[in-house]
Every structure is written in structure tokens, then in C-alpha cells.
Short mmCIF file of N, CA and C in Angstrom, two decimals:
data_model
loop_
_atom_site.label_atom_id
_atom_site.label_comp_id
_atom_site.label_asym_id
_atom_site.label_seq_id
_atom_site.Cartn_x
_atom_site.Cartn_y
_atom_site.Cartn_z
N TRP A 1 -1.55 0.58 -7.34
CA TRP A 1 -1.42 1.79 -8.13
C TRP A 1 -1.33 3.00 -7.21
N ASP A 2 -0.48 3.90 -7.58
CA ASP A 2 -0.37 5.16 -6.81
C ASP A 2 -1.13 6.22 -7.57
N THR A 3 -2.36 6.52 -7.09
CA THR A 3 -3.18 7.51 -7.79
C THR A 3 -2.66 8.93 -7.64
N ARG A 4 -1.65 9.12 -6.77
CA ARG A 4 -1.06 10.47 -6.67
C ARG A 4 -0.12 10.74 -7.86
N SER A 5 0.31 9.70 -8.52
CA SER A 5 1.21 9.83 -9.63
C SER A 5 0.42 10.12 -10.93
N SER A 6 1.07 10.80 -11.84
CA SER A 6 0.40 11.03 -13.13
C SER A 6 0.45 9.81 -14.03
N ASN A 7 1.37 8.85 -13.71
CA ASN A 7 1.47 7.62 -14.47
C ASN A 7 0.97 6.44 -13.64
N TYR A 8 -0.37 6.30 -13.50
CA TYR A 8 -0.90 5.20 -12.73
C TYR A 8 -1.49 4.09 -13.61
N THR A 9 -0.90 3.91 -14.78
CA THR A 9 -1.33 2.81 -15.68
C THR A 9 -0.62 1.51 -15.28
N LYS A 10 0.47 1.59 -14.51
CA LYS A 10 1.18 0.43 -14.05
C LYS A 10 1.18 0.41 -12.52
N PRO A 11 1.18 -0.79 -11.93
CA PRO A 11 1.30 -0.87 -10.45
C PRO A 11 2.61 -0.28 -9.97
N SER A 12 2.62 0.33 -8.81
CA SER A 12 3.85 0.89 -8.28
C SER A 12 4.75 -0.16 -7.67
N HIS A 13 4.15 -1.28 -7.20
CA HIS A 13 4.92 -2.41 -6.65
C HIS A 13 4.16 -3.70 -6.99
N VAL A 14 4.92 -4.77 -7.16
CA VAL A 14 4.33 -6.08 -7.39
C VAL A 14 5.00 -7.06 -6.45
N VAL A 15 4.23 -7.85 -5.74
CA VAL A 15 4.75 -8.86 -4.85
C VAL A 15 4.28 -10.20 -5.39
N ASP A 16 5.22 -11.06 -5.74
CA ASP A 16 4.92 -12.40 -6.26
C ASP A 16 5.10 -13.39 -5.08
N ALA A 17 4.04 -13.54 -4.24
CA ALA A 17 4.20 -14.34 -3.05
C ALA A 17 3.29 -15.53 -2.96
N HIS A 18 2.27 -15.61 -3.80
CA HIS A 18 1.31 -16.73 -3.73
C HIS A 18 1.25 -17.48 -5.04
N GLY A 19 0.94 -18.78 -4.93
CA GLY A 19 0.82 -19.61 -6.12
C GLY A 19 -0.62 -19.84 -6.51
N ALA A 20 -1.55 -19.26 -5.80
CA ALA A 20 -2.95 -19.38 -6.08
C ALA A 20 -3.62 -18.01 -5.83
N GLU A 21 -4.92 -17.95 -6.06
CA GLU A 21 -5.58 -16.64 -5.94
C GLU A 21 -5.57 -16.14 -4.49
N VAL A 22 -5.43 -14.83 -4.36
CA VAL A 22 -5.48 -14.16 -3.06
C VAL A 22 -6.93 -13.97 -2.70
N ASN A 23 -7.31 -14.39 -1.50
CA ASN A 23 -8.69 -14.32 -1.04
C ASN A 23 -8.97 -13.14 -0.14
N CYS A 24 -7.94 -12.66 0.54
CA CYS A 24 -8.11 -11.54 1.44
C CYS A 24 -6.86 -10.72 1.56
N LEU A 25 -7.03 -9.45 1.92
CA LEU A 25 -5.92 -8.53 2.06
C LEU A 25 -6.28 -7.59 3.19
N SER A 26 -5.30 -7.31 4.07
CA SER A 26 -5.54 -6.40 5.20
C SER A 26 -4.33 -5.50 5.38
N PHE A 27 -4.58 -4.22 5.42
CA PHE A 27 -3.54 -3.25 5.66
C PHE A 27 -3.38 -2.96 7.15
N ASN A 28 -2.17 -2.86 7.62
CA ASN A 28 -1.91 -2.57 9.01
C ASN A 28 -2.29 -1.14 9.33
N PRO A 29 -3.15 -0.89 10.31
CA PRO A 29 -3.54 0.48 10.61
C PRO A 29 -2.46 1.33 11.26
N PHE A 30 -1.37 0.68 11.71
CA PHE A 30 -0.33 1.40 12.43
C PHE A 30 0.94 1.59 11.62
N SER A 31 1.06 0.84 10.53
CA SER A 31 2.27 0.97 9.66
C SER A 31 1.89 0.88 8.20
N GLU A 32 2.23 1.87 7.44
CA GLU A 32 1.87 1.88 6.01
C GLU A 32 2.70 0.87 5.20
N TYR A 33 3.69 0.26 5.80
CA TYR A 33 4.57 -0.70 5.09
C TYR A 33 4.23 -2.17 5.35
N ILE A 34 3.22 -2.45 6.14
CA ILE A 34 2.87 -3.82 6.49
C ILE A 34 1.49 -4.15 6.04
N LEU A 35 1.35 -5.31 5.34
CA LEU A 35 0.04 -5.82 5.00
C LEU A 35 0.06 -7.33 5.14
N ALA A 36 -1.13 -7.90 5.28
CA ALA A 36 -1.25 -9.35 5.42
C ALA A 36 -2.17 -9.85 4.30
N THR A 37 -1.87 -11.04 3.78
CA THR A 37 -2.69 -11.62 2.74
C THR A 37 -3.05 -13.04 3.11
N GLY A 38 -4.10 -13.55 2.56
CA GLY A 38 -4.48 -14.95 2.67
C GLY A 38 -4.89 -15.46 1.31
N SER A 39 -4.53 -16.70 1.04
CA SER A 39 -4.78 -17.25 -0.32
C SER A 39 -5.14 -18.72 -0.27
N ALA A 40 -5.53 -19.25 -1.38
CA ALA A 40 -5.91 -20.66 -1.50
C ALA A 40 -4.69 -21.57 -1.38
N ASP A 41 -3.49 -21.06 -1.56
CA ASP A 41 -2.30 -21.94 -1.46
C ASP A 41 -1.80 -22.04 -0.02
N LYS A 42 -2.41 -21.32 0.90
CA LYS A 42 -2.09 -21.43 2.35
C LYS A 42 -0.66 -21.00 2.67
N VAL A 43 -0.06 -20.12 1.88
CA VAL A 43 1.29 -19.64 2.16
C VAL A 43 1.21 -18.54 3.22
#
């Protein structure tokens, strides 16, 4: 969600990348466009 927007009832982006629950999420401290995820499906 983008809390800077007046319409933050919907997510600003959705990534459908895992088939099981996501267990961890890490944002890249050097690039606002890169993040890493880990999940039970090991993708």
C-alpha cells in the first residue's frame, strides 16, 4: 500500500510469485526497486 496516496484501500502492486505462504521479506537498502522473499514453496 502506498500511504502517500489518498486511495490506500488497495495495494499499489501485486506480485504473484509464490505457491505457498511467504515467510520472509527483505528490502534492498540500496535500490527501492529490489526486494527478496522466501517462502515454504522454495521458489
